[in-house]
Short mmCIF file of C-alpha atoms in Angstrom, two decimals:
data_model
loop_
_atom_site.label_atom_id
_atom_site.label_comp_id
_atom_site.label_asym_id
_atom_site.label_seq_id
_atom_site.Cartn_x
_atom_site.Cartn_y
_atom_site.Cartn_z
CA MET A 429 -8.32 40.65 -16.15
CA SER A 430 -5.15 39.29 -14.63
CA LEU A 431 -3.67 36.08 -15.98
CA GLU A 432 -1.50 33.95 -13.74
CA SER A 433 0.97 31.36 -14.93
CA VAL A 434 0.15 27.69 -14.60
CA ASN A 435 3.14 27.23 -12.26
CA ASP A 436 1.77 29.88 -9.88
CA ILE A 437 -1.65 28.22 -9.82
CA LEU A 438 -0.13 24.77 -9.25
CA GLY A 439 2.00 26.16 -6.41
CA VAL A 440 -1.09 27.57 -4.68
CA LEU A 441 -2.95 24.26 -5.09
CA LYS A 442 0.01 22.35 -3.69
CA GLN A 443 0.10 24.60 -0.62
CA GLN A 444 -3.64 24.17 -0.07
CA ALA A 445 -3.25 20.38 -0.22
CA LYS A 446 -0.55 20.58 2.46
CA TRP A 447 -2.79 22.70 4.68
CA GLN A 448 -5.64 20.22 4.41
CA GLU A 449 -3.41 17.20 4.97
CA HIS A 450 -3.87 15.68 8.41
CA PRO A 451 -0.53 15.12 10.17
CA PHE A 452 -1.62 11.78 11.64
CA GLN A 453 -1.74 10.15 8.19
CA GLY A 454 1.84 11.24 7.53
CA LEU A 455 2.88 10.01 10.95
CA LEU A 456 1.46 6.54 10.28
CA GLN A 457 3.51 6.30 7.10
CA LEU A 458 6.71 7.38 8.89
CA TRP A 459 6.26 5.45 12.14
CA THR A 460 8.24 2.31 11.25
CA ASP A 461 11.12 4.35 9.82
CA ILE A 462 11.26 6.56 12.94
CA VAL A 463 11.05 3.90 15.67
CA GLY A 464 12.44 0.86 13.83
CA GLN A 465 10.85 -2.41 12.75
CA VAL A 466 10.98 -4.15 16.16
CA ALA A 467 9.50 -1.23 18.10
CA ALA A 468 6.86 -0.71 15.41
CA THR A 469 5.54 -4.24 16.00
CA HIS A 470 5.08 -3.45 19.71
CA THR A 471 3.67 0.07 19.31
CA ARG A 472 0.76 1.57 17.42
CA PRO A 473 0.04 5.32 17.08
CA LEU A 474 -3.60 6.01 17.97
CA SER A 475 -4.26 9.73 17.67
CA ILE A 476 -2.95 13.27 17.96
CA GLN A 477 -4.86 15.45 20.42
CA ARG A 478 -3.75 18.97 21.30
CA ASP A 479 -0.36 18.31 19.70
CA VAL A 480 0.21 15.22 21.88
CA LEU A 481 0.66 11.85 20.21
CA LEU A 482 -1.01 8.89 21.95
CA VAL A 483 0.67 5.54 21.26
CA ALA A 484 -0.53 2.10 22.38
CA THR A 485 2.15 -0.38 23.44
CA SER A 486 2.05 -4.15 23.78
CA SER A 487 3.41 -4.16 27.35
CA ALA A 488 4.38 -1.88 30.23
CA ALA A 489 8.03 -2.61 29.51
CA TRP A 490 7.63 -1.27 25.96
CA ALA A 491 5.77 1.79 27.28
CA GLN A 492 8.61 2.54 29.68
CA ASN A 493 11.30 1.89 27.08
CA MET A 494 9.60 4.17 24.55
CA THR A 495 9.07 6.85 27.20
CA PHE A 496 12.83 6.95 27.77
CA ALA A 497 13.33 7.54 24.03
CA ARG A 498 10.49 10.09 23.85
CA ARG A 499 12.66 13.20 23.31
CA THR A 500 14.62 11.59 20.49
CA LEU A 501 11.41 10.41 18.83
CA LEU A 502 9.87 13.88 19.15
CA LEU A 503 12.87 15.46 17.42
CA LYS A 504 12.74 12.93 14.56
CA LEU A 505 8.97 13.28 14.13
CA ASN A 506 8.98 17.09 14.26
CA GLN A 507 11.62 17.18 11.51
CA LYS A 508 9.33 15.19 9.21
CA LEU A 509 5.82 16.37 10.16
CA SER A 510 4.16 19.62 9.13
CA LEU A 511 2.55 20.11 12.56
CA PRO A 512 5.02 19.92 15.46
CA LEU A 513 4.23 17.63 18.37
CA VAL A 514 4.59 18.78 21.98
CA ASP A 515 4.73 15.36 23.65
CA ILE A 516 4.20 11.62 23.20
CA ARG A 517 2.33 9.44 25.68
CA PHE A 518 2.70 5.66 25.70
CA SER A 519 0.11 3.38 27.28
CA THR A 520 -0.93 -0.26 27.24
CA GLN A 521 -4.58 0.71 27.77
CA TYR A 522 -5.64 0.60 24.10
CA TRP A 523 -3.35 -2.17 22.89
CA GLN A 524 -5.11 -4.90 20.98
CA PRO A 525 -2.89 -7.34 19.13
CA LEU A 526 -3.63 -7.74 15.45
CA PRO A 527 -5.22 -11.03 14.43
CA ASP A 528 -2.82 -13.58 12.95
CA TYR A 529 -4.24 -13.20 9.46
CA LEU A 530 -3.48 -9.44 9.50
CA GLN A 531 0.07 -9.92 10.78
CA GLN A 532 1.00 -12.18 7.89
CA LYS A 533 2.40 -10.23 4.97
CA ASN A 534 1.88 -12.89 2.29
CA LEU A 535 -1.65 -14.14 2.65
CA ILE A 536 -2.44 -17.21 0.59
CA PRO A 537 -6.18 -17.60 -0.04
CA ARG A 538 -5.95 -21.40 0.11
CA GLU A 539 -4.83 -21.19 3.75
CA HIS A 540 -7.98 -19.33 4.85
CA PRO A 541 -10.46 -21.67 6.60
CA SER A 542 -13.35 -20.50 4.41
CA TYR A 543 -11.54 -21.27 1.15
CA LEU A 544 -13.70 -23.45 -1.10
CA GLY A 545 -11.24 -24.17 -3.89
CA ASP A 546 -10.96 -22.71 -7.35
CA VAL A 547 -14.35 -21.64 -8.61
CA ASN A 548 -14.37 -21.35 -12.37
CA ILE A 549 -16.65 -18.55 -13.48
CA SER A 550 -17.40 -18.13 -17.15
CA PRO A 551 -17.59 -14.61 -18.60
CA THR A 552 -21.33 -15.02 -19.18
CA GLU A 553 -21.85 -15.58 -15.44
CA VAL A 554 -20.02 -12.38 -14.55
CA THR A 555 -22.22 -10.10 -16.64
CA PRO A 556 -25.65 -11.73 -16.93
CA THR A 557 -28.37 -10.12 -18.96
CA VAL A 558 -31.30 -9.85 -16.56
CA GLU A 559 -34.68 -8.21 -17.17
CA ASN A 560 -35.57 -7.43 -13.55
CA ALA A 561 -34.49 -7.82 -9.94
CA ASN A 562 -36.47 -11.02 -9.34
CA THR A 563 -34.75 -12.91 -12.15
CA ALA A 564 -31.37 -11.52 -11.05
CA PHE A 565 -31.98 -12.81 -7.52
CA ALA A 566 -33.14 -16.20 -8.80
CA SER A 567 -30.02 -16.50 -10.96
CA TRP A 568 -27.77 -15.56 -8.03
CA ALA A 569 -29.51 -17.97 -5.64
CA LYS A 570 -29.10 -20.83 -8.10
CA LYS A 571 -25.34 -20.18 -8.39
CA ILE A 572 -24.92 -19.99 -4.61
CA GLN A 573 -26.86 -23.22 -4.07
CA GLY A 574 -24.64 -24.91 -6.64
CA ARG A 575 -21.49 -23.75 -4.82
CA TRP A 576 -22.66 -24.99 -1.44
CA GLN A 577 -23.83 -28.36 -2.80
CA GLY A 578 -21.93 -31.24 -1.19
CA LEU A 579 -20.32 -29.22 1.63
CA PRO A 580 -20.44 -30.68 5.16
CA LEU A 581 -23.02 -29.22 7.55
CA CYS A 582 -22.28 -27.24 10.68
CA PRO A 583 -23.15 -29.38 13.73
CA GLN A 584 -24.90 -26.45 15.46
CA CYS A 585 -26.89 -24.62 12.76
CA GLN A 586 -26.89 -27.24 9.98
CA SER A 587 -25.73 -24.74 7.33
CA PRO A 588 -23.26 -25.81 4.61
CA THR A 589 -19.75 -25.04 5.87
CA PRO A 590 -16.31 -25.09 4.22
CA PRO A 591 -14.22 -28.00 5.56
CA GLY A 592 -11.47 -25.62 6.75
CA GLU A 593 -13.85 -23.91 9.15
CA LEU A 594 -14.94 -27.24 10.61
CA GLN A 595 -11.31 -28.28 11.08
CA ARG A 596 -10.39 -25.00 12.75
CA TRP A 597 -13.44 -24.29 14.92
CA GLN A 598 -15.53 -27.50 14.72
CA VAL A 599 -18.45 -25.23 13.66
CA CYS A 600 -19.15 -22.67 10.91
CA CYS A 601 -17.68 -19.16 11.20
CA VAL A 602 -21.05 -17.68 12.26
CA CYS A 603 -21.43 -20.13 15.16
CA ALA A 604 -17.76 -19.63 16.10
CA ALA A 605 -18.29 -15.84 16.23
CA LYS A 606 -21.33 -16.30 18.47
CA GLN A 607 -19.14 -18.16 20.99
CA PHE A 608 -16.88 -15.13 21.38
#
């Protein structure tokens, strides 16, 4: 029976982890450092297919600008990635701007339209002792009804709606989503 050292075994495991690692995940982590903060806000890597990176851009001007810098970007990326890329293609076809709430770095819950205010929950409410599913549901329904008590109603569906949603969309979030 052959015994191997722990360092040898850990080295083999580390190599296996690198083999199984998908290069696209590493690319996403490096993207802002490679292209810069401004370009990163106007570009978004989408996929790697047959060693070609597909990148969505916010405009045709950005696609053209990034295409001119393609060779430099390829060199930088290939130095950092385990799987070398052959080419990069830039297109506006798949660009979809991120919603405002995802672009903000410091999200404050109070600024969200569905925010209801501070809800004080006692420790006994968090872990109730319930005998069966029916009593658990009844307990949950009672708490939800208590939270929605006194909220204004949506003009379309008459469901209780947080005031922020009515100010923003004039209807509840469900009715607002149906309009889109």
